[in-house]
PDB file of C-alpha atoms in Angstrom:
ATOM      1  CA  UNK A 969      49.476 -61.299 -13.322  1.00 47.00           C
ATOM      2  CA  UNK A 970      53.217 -61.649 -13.255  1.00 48.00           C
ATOM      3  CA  UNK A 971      53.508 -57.669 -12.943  1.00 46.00           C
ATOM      4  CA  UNK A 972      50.814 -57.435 -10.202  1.00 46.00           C
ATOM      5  CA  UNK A 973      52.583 -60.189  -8.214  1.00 47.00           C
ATOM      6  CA  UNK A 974      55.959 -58.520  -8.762  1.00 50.00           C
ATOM      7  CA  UNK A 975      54.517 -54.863  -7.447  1.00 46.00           C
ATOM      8  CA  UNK A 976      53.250 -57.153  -4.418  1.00 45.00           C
ATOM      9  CA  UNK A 977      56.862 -58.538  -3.598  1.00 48.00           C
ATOM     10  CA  UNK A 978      58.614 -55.485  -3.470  1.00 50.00           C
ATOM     11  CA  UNK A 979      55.573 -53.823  -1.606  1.00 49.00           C
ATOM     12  CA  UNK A 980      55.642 -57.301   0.796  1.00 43.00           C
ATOM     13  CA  UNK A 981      59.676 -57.013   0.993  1.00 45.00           C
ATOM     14  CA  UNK A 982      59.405 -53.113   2.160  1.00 46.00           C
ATOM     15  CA  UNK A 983      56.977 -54.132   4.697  1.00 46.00           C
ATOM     16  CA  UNK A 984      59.623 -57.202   5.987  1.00 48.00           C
ATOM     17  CA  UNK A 985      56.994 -59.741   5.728  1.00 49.00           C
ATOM     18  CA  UNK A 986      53.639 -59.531   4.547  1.00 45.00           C
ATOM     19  CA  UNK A 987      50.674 -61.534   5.872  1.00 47.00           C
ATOM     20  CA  UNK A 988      48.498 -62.714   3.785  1.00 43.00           C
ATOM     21  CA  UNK A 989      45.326 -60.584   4.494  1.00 40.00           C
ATOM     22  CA  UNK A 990      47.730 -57.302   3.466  1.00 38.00           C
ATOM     23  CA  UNK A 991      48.759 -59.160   0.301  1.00 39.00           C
ATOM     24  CA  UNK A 992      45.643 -59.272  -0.779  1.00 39.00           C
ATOM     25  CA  UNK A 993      44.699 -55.507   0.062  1.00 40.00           C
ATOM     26  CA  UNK A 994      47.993 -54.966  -2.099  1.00 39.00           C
ATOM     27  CA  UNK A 995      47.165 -57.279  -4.501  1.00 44.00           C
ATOM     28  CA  UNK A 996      43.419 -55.233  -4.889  1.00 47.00           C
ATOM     29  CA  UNK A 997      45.112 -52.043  -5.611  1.00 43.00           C
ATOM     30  CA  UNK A 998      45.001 -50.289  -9.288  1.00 47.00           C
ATOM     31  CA  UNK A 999      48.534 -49.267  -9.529  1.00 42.00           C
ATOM     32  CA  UNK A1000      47.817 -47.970 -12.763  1.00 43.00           C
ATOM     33  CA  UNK A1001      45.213 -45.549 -10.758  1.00 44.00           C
ATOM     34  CA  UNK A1002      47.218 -44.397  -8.225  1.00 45.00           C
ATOM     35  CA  UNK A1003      44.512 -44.981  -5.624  1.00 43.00           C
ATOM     36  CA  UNK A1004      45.158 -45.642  -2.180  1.00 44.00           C
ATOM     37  CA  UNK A1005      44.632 -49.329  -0.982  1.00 42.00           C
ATOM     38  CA  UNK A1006      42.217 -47.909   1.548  1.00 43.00           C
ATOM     39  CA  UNK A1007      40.567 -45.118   2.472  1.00 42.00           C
ATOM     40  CA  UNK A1008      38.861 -43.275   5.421  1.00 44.00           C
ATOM     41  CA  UNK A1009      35.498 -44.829   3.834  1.00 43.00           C
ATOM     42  CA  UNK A1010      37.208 -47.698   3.304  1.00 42.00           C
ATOM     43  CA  UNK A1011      37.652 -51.735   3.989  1.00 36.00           C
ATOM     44  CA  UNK A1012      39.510 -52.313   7.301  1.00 39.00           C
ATOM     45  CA  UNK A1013      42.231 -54.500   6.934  1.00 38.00           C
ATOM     46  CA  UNK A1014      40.850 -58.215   7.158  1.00 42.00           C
ATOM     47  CA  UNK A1015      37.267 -57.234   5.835  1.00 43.00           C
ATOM     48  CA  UNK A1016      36.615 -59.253   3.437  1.00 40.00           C
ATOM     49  CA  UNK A1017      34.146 -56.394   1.227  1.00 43.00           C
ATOM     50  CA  UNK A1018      35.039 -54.652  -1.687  1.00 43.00           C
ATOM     51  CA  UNK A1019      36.015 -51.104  -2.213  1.00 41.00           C
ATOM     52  CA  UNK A1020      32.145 -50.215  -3.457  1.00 42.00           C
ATOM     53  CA  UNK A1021      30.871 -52.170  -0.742  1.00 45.00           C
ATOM     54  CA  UNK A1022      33.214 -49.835   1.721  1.00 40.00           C
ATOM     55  CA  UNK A1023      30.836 -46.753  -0.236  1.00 40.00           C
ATOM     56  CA  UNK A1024      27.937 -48.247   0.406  1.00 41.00           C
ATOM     57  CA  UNK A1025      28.533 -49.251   4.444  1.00 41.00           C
ATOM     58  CA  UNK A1026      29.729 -45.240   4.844  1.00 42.00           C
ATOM     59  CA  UNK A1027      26.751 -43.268   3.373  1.00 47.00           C
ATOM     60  CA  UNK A1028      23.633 -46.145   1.707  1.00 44.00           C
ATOM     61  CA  UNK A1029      24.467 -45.214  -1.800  1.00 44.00           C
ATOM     62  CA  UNK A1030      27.114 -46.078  -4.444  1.00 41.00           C
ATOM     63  CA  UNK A1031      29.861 -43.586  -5.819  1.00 41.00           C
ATOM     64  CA  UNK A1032      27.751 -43.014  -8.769  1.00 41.00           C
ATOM     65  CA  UNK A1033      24.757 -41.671  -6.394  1.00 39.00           C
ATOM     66  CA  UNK A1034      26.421 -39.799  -3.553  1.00 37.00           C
ATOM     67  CA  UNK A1035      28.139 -37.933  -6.816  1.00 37.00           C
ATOM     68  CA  UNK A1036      25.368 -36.806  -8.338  1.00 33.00           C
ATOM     69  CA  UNK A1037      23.650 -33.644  -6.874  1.00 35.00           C
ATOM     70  CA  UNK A1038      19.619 -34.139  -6.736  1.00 34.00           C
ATOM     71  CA  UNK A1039      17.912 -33.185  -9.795  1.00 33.00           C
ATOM     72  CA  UNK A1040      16.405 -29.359  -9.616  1.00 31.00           C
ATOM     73  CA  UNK A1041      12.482 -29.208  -9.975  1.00 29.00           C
ATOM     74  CA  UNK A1042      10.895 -25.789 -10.825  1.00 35.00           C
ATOM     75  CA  UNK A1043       8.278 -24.634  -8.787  1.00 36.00           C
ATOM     76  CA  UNK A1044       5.127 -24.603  -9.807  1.00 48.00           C
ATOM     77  CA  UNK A1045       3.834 -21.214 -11.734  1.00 56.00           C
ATOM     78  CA  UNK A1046       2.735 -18.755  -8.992  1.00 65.00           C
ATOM     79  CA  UNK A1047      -0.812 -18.975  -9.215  1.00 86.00           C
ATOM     80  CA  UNK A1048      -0.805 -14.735  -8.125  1.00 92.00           C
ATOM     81  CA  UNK A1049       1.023 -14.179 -11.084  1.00 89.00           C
ATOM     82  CA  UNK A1050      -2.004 -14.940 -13.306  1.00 90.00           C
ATOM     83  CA  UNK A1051      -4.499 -12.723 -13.436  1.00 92.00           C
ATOM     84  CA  UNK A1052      -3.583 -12.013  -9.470  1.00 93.00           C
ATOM     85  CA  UNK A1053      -4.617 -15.073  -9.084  1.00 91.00           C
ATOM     86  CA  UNK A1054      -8.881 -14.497  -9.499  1.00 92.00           C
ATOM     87  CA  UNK A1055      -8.521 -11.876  -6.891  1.00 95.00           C
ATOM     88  CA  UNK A1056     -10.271  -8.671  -7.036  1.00 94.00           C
ATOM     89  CA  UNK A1057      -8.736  -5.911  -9.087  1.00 93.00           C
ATOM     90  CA  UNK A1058      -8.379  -3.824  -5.136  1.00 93.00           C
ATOM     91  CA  UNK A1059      -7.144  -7.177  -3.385  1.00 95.00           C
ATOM     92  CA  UNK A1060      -3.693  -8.192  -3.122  1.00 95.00           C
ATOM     93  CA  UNK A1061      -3.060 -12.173  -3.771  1.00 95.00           C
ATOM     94  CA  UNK A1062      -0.595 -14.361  -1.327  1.00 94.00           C
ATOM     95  CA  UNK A1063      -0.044 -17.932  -1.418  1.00 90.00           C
ATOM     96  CA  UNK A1064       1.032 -19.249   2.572  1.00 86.00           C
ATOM     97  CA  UNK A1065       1.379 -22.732   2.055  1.00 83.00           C
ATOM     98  CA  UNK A1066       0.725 -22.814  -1.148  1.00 83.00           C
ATOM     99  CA  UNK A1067      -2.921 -21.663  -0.809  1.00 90.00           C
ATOM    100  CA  UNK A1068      -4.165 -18.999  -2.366  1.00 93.00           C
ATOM    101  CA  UNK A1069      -4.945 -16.216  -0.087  1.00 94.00           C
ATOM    102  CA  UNK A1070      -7.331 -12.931  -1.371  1.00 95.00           C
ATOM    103  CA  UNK A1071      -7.198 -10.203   0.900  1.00 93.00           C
ATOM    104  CA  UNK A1072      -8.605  -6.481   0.251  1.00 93.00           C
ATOM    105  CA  UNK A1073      -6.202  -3.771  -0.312  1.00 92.00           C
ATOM    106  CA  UNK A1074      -6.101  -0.475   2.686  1.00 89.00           C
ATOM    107  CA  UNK A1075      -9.604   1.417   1.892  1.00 90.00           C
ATOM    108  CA  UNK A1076     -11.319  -1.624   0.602  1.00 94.00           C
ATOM    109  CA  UNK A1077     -13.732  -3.988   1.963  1.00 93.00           C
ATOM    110  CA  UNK A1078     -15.136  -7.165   1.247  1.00 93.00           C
ATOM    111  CA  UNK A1079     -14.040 -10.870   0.364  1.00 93.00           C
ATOM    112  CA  UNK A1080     -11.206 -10.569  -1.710  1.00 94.00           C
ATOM    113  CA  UNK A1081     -12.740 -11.388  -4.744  1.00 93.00           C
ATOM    114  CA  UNK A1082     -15.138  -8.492  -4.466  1.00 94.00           C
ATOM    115  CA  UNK A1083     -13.373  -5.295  -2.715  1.00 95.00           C
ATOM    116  CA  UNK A1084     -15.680  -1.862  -2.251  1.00 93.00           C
ATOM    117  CA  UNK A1085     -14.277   1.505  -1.770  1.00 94.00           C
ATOM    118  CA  UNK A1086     -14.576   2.685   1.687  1.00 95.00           C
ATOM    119  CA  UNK A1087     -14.666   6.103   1.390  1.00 95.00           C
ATOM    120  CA  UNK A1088     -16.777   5.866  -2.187  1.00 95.00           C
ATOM    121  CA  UNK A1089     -19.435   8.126  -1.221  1.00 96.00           C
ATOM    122  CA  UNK A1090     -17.492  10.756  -0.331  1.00 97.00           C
ATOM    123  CA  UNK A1091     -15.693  11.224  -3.813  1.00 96.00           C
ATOM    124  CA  UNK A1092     -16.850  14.335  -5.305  1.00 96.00           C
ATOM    125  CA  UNK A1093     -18.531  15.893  -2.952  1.00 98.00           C
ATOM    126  CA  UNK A1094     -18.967  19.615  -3.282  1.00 98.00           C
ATOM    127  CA  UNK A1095     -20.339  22.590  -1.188  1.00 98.00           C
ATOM    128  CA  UNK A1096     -22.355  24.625  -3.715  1.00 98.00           C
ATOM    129  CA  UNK A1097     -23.403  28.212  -3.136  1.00 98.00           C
ATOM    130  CA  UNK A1098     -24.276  29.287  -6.451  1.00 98.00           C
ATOM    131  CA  UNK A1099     -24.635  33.122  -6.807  1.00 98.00           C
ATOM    132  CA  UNK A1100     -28.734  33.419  -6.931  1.00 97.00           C
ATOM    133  CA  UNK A1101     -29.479  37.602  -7.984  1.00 97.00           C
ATOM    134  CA  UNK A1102     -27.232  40.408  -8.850  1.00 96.00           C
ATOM    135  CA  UNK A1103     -26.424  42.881  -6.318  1.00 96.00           C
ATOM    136  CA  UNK A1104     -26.119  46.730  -6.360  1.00 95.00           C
ATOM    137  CA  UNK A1105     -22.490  46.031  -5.094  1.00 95.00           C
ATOM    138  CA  UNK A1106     -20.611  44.908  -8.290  1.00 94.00           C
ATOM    139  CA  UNK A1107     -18.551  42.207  -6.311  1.00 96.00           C
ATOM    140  CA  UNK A1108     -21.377  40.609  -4.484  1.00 97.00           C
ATOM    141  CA  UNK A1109     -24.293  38.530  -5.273  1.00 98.00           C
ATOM    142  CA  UNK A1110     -26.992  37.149  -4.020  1.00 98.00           C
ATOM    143  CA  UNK A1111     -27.065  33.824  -2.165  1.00 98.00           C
ATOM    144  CA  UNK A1112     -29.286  30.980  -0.483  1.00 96.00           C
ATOM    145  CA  UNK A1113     -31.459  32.037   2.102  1.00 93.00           C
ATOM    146  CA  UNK A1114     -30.514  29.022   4.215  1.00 96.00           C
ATOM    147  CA  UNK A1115     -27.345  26.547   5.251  1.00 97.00           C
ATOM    148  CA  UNK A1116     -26.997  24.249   1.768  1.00 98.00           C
ATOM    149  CA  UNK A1117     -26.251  20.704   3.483  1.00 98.00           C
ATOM    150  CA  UNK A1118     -25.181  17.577   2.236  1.00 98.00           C
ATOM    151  CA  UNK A1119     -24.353  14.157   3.930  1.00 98.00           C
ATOM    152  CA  UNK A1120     -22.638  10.894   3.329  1.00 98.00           C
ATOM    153  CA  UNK A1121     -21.919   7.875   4.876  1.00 98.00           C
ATOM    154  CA  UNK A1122     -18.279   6.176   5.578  1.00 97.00           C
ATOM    155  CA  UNK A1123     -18.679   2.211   4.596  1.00 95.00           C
ATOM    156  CA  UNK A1124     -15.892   0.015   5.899  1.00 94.00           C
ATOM    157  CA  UNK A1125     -14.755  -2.604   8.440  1.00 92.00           C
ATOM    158  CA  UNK A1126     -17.494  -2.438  11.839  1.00 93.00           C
ATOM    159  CA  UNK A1127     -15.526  -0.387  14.686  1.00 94.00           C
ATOM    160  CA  UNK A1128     -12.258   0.533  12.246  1.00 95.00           C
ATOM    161  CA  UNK A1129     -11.315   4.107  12.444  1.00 97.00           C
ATOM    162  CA  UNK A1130      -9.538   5.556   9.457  1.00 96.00           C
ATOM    163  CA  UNK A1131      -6.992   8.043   8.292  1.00 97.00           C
ATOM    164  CA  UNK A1132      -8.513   9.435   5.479  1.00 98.00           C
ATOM    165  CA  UNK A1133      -6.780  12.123   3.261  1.00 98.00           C
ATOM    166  CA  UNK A1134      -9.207  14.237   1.367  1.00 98.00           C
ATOM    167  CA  UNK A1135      -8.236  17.184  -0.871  1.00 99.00           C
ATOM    168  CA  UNK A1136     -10.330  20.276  -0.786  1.00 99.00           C
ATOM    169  CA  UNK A1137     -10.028  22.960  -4.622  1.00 99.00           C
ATOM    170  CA  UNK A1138     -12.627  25.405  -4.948  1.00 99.00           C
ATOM    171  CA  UNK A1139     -12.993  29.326  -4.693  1.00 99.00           C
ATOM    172  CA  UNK A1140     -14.091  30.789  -1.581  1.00 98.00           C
ATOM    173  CA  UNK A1141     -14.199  34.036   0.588  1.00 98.00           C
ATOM    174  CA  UNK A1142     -12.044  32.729   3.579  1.00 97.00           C
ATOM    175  CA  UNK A1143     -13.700  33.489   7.138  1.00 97.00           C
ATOM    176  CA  UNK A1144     -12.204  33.628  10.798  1.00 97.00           C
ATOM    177  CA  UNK A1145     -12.243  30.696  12.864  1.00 98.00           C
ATOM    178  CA  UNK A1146     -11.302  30.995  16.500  1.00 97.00           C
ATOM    179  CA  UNK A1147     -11.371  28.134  19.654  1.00 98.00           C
ATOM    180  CA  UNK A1148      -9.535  25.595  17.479  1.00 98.00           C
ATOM    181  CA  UNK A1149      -6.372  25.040  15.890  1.00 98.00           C
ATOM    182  CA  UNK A1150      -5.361  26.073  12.005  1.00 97.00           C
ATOM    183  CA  UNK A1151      -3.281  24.345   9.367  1.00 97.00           C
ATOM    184  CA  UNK A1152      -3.279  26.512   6.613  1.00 97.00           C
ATOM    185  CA  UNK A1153      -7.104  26.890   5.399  1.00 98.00           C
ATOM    186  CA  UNK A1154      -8.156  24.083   7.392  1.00 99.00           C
ATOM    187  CA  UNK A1155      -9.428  24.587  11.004  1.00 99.00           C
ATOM    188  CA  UNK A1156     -10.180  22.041  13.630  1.00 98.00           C
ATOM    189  CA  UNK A1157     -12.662  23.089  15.890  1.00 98.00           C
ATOM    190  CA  UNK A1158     -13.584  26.067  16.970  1.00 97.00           C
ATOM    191  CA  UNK A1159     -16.350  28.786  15.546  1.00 97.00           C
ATOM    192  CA  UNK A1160     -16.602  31.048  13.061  1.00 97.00           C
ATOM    193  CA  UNK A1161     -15.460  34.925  14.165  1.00 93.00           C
ATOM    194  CA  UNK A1162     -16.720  36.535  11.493  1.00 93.00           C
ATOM    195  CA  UNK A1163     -20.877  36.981  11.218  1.00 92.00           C
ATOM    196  CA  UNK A1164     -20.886  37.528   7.442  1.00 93.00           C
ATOM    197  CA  UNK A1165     -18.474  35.416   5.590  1.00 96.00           C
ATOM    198  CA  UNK A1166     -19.561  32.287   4.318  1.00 98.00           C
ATOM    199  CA  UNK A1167     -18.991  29.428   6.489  1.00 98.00           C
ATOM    200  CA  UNK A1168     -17.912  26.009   4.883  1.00 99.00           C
ATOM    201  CA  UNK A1169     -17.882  23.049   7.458  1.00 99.00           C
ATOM    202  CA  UNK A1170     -17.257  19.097   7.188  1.00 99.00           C
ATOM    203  CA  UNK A1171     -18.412  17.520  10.246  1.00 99.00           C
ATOM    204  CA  UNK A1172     -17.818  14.102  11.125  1.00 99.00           C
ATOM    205  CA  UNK A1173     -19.877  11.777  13.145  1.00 98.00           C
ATOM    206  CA  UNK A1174     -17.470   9.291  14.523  1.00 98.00           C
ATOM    207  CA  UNK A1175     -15.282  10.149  15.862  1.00 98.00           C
ATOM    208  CA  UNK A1176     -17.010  13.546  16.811  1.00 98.00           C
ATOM    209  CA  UNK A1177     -15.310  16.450  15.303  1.00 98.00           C
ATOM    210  CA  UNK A1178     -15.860  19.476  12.900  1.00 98.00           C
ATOM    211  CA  UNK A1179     -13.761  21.339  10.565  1.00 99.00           C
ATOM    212  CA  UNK A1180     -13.796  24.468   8.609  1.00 99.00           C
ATOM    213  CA  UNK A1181     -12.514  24.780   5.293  1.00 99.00           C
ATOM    214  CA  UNK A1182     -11.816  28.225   4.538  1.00 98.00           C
ATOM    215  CA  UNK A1183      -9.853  29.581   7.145  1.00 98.00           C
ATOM    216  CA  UNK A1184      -8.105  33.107   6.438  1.00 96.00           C
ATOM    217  CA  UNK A1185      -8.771  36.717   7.176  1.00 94.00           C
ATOM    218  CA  UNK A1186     -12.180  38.024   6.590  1.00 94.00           C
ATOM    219  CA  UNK A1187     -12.544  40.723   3.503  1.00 92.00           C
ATOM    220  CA  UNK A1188     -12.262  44.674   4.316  1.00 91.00           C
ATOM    221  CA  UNK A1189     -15.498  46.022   2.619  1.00 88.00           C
ATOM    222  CA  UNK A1190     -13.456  48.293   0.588  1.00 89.00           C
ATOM    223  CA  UNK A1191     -11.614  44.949  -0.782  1.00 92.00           C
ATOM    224  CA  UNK A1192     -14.304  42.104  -1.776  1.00 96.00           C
ATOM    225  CA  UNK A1193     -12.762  39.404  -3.669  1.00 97.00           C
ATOM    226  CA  UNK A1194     -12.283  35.115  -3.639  1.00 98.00           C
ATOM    227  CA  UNK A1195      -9.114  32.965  -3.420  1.00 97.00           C
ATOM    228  CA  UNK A1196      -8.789  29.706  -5.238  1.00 98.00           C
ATOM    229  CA  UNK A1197      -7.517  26.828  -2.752  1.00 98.00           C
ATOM    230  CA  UNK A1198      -6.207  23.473  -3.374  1.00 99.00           C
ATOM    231  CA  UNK A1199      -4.669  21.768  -0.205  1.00 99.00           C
ATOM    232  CA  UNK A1200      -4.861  18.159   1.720  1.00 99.00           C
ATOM    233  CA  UNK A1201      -5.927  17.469   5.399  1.00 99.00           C
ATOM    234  CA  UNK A1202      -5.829  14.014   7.116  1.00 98.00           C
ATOM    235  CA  UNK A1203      -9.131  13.439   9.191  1.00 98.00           C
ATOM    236  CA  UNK A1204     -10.252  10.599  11.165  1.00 98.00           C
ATOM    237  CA  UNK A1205     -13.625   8.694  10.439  1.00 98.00           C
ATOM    238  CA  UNK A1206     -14.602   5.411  11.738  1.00 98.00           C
ATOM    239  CA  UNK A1207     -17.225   2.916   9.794  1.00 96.00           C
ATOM    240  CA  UNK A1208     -20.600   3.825   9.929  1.00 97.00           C
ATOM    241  CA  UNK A1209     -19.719   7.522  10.159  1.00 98.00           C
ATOM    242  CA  UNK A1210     -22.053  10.484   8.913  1.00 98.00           C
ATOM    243  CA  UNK A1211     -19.908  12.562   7.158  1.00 98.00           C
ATOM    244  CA  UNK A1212     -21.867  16.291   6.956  1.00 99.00           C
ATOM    245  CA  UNK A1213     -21.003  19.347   4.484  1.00 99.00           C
ATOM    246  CA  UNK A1214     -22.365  22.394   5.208  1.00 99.00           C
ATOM    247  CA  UNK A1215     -22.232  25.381   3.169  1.00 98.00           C
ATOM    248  CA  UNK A1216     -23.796  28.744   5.236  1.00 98.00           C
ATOM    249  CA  UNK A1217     -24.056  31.720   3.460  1.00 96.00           C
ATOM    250  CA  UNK A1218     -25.030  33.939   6.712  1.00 93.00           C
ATOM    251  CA  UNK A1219     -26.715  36.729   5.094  1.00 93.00           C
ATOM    252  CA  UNK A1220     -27.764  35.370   2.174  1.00 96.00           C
ATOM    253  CA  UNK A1221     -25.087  37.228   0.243  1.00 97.00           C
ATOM    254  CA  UNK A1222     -21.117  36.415  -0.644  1.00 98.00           C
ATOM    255  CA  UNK A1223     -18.420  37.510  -2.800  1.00 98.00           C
ATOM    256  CA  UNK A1224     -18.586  37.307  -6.564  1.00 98.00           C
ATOM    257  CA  UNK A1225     -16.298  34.599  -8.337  1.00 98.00           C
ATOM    258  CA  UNK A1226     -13.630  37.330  -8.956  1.00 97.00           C
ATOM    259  CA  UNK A1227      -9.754  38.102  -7.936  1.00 96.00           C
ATOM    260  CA  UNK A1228      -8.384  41.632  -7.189  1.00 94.00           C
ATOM    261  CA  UNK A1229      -8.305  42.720 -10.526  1.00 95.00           C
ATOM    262  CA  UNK A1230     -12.378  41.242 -11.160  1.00 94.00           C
ATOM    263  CA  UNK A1231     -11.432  38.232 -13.415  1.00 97.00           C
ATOM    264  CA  UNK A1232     -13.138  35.496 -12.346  1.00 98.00           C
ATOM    265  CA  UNK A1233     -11.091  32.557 -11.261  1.00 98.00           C
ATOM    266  CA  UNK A1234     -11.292  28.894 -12.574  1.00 98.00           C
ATOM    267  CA  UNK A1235     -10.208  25.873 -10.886  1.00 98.00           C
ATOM    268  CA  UNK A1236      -8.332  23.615 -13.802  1.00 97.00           C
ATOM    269  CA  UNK A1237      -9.984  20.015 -13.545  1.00 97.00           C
ATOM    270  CA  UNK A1238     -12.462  20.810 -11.499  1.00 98.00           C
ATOM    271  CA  UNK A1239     -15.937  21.099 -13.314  1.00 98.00           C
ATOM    272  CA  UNK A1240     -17.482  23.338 -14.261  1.00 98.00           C
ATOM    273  CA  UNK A1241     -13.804  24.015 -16.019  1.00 98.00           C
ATOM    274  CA  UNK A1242     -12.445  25.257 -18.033  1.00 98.00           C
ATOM    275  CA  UNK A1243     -15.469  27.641 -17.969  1.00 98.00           C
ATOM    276  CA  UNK A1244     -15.869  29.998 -14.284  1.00 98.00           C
ATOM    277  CA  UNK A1245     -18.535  28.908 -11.606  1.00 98.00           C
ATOM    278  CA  UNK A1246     -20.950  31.433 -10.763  1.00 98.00           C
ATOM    279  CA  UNK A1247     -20.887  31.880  -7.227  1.00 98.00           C
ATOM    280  CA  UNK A1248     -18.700  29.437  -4.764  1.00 99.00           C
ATOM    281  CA  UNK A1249     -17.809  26.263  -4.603  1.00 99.00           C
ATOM    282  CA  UNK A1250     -15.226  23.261  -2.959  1.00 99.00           C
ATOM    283  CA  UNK A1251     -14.730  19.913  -3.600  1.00 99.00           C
ATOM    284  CA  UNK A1252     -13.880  17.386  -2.187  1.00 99.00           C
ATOM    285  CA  UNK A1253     -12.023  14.293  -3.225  1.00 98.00           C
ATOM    286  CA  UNK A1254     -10.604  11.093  -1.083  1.00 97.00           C
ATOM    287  CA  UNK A1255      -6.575  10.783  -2.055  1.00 97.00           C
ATOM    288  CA  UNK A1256      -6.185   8.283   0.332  1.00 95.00           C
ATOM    289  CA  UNK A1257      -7.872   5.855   2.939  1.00 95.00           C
ATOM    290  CA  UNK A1258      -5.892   4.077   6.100  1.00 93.00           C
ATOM    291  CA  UNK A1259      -7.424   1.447   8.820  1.00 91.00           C
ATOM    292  CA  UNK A1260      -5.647   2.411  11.703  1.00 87.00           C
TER     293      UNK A1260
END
């Protein structure tokens, strides 16, 4: 006590005088701290709290609780990350709000927990012309009588249109197309040139447009032989479509499976490989499907 009071006189002395309120502020002080009397938090002079009740006035809490940060609480396990979260295996799982959310994936319809392939019924599909009687020309053969047709329809979303990618492999005897516009061996549009080449269309419903799948330059008679192709093309359909493949042999004859040198050609993957189709053939597959 004697050292406390001591500190205080010379402190007082300093100060010229030392009223009694400020004496007691001094006399409060933990010299062996070396902390301040006060602070901007603090006990005016005259107030007659102490230092933690100075705390508490600033902020509501004591030291101990404005110093401790608040404790860190993991968030719950996404419930997408398990088994995407019951969704379908073609839906893609969200949580807004922490709700679980199933919605079907771009060529998919249904409820989330059930999603069906738009574009399902198209997968596969082939124009056929199957050679059907030898022929006293070596590289021909004999062919159906009549157009070979086959239809399908789009499923999706009422009144969405979509992009839909298809690839087209198969071995054909290209024909002329004029009155449209050509990408390669796809034509929009248009009408065959040619009055004897087989003609291979797709024709679409919705919206209305037809396509030809063997563009190229018609054979020389001197020079009968096929092509393999394999190539995309993007083509609008909207839900509900009739999607139409039409395979017209024209005179009831084509070109034998056979290249330049009269091998016959094989498409790898595509059945009936690795063995040779006799005859003609495409199919068609759906790479990708787009609402737009």
């Amino acid at each position: 006590m004697s050292a406390r009071l001591s500190v205080l006189t010379r402190r007082c002395l300093l100060l010229l005088g030392c009223p009694l309120v400020v004496a007691v502020a001094c006399g409060d002080s933990d010299e062996t701290s070396g902390s301040s009397p006060t602070t901007d938090g603090g006990l005016a002079l005259g107030d007659a709290g102490t230092a933690t009740d100075a705390a508490t006035a600033t902020d509501g809490a004591t030291p101990t609780e404005a110093a401790t940060p608040e404790a860190a609480v993991d968030a719950p396990t996404s419930g997408c990350a398990v088994a995407n979260g019951g969704c379908g295996a073609n839906a893609t799982c969200s949580e807004p709000a922490g709700k679980i959310t199933c919605t079907c994936k771009d060529g998919f319809v249904g409820d989330g927990g059930t999603c069906a392939d738009v574009a399902a019924t198209l997968v596969g599909l082939r124009w056929e012309l199957p050679c059907t009687a030898p022929n006293a020309n070596a590289s021909l053969c004999g062919a159906a009588a009549a157009p070979v047709v086959k239809t399908a329809t789009l499923s999706g979303a009422p009144g969405t249109t979509y992009a839909v990618t298809l690839r087209f492999r198969g071995i054909i005897e290209p024909n002329a197309y004029s009155g449209g516009s050509a990408t390669g061996f796809f034509y929009t549009g248009g009408a065959a040139s040619d009055p004897y080449a087989n003609i291979y269309e797709l024709k679409v419903s919705a919206p209305v447009t037809k396509y030809f799948v063997n563009a190229g330059t018609v054979r020389p008679s001197n020079d009968l032989y096929c092509e393999t192709i394999d190539y995309t093309a993007t083509v609008d359909m909207t839900a509900g479509a009739t999607v139409t493949l039409t395979a017209n042999p024209r005179d009831a004859l084509q070109i034998k499976n056979r290249n330049q040198a009269g091998t016959a050609l094989v498409v790898p993957n595509v059945p009936p490989a690795p063995a040779a189709f006799d005859g003609q053939f495409v199919q068609m597959d759906v790479v990708s499907i787009v609402g737009k």
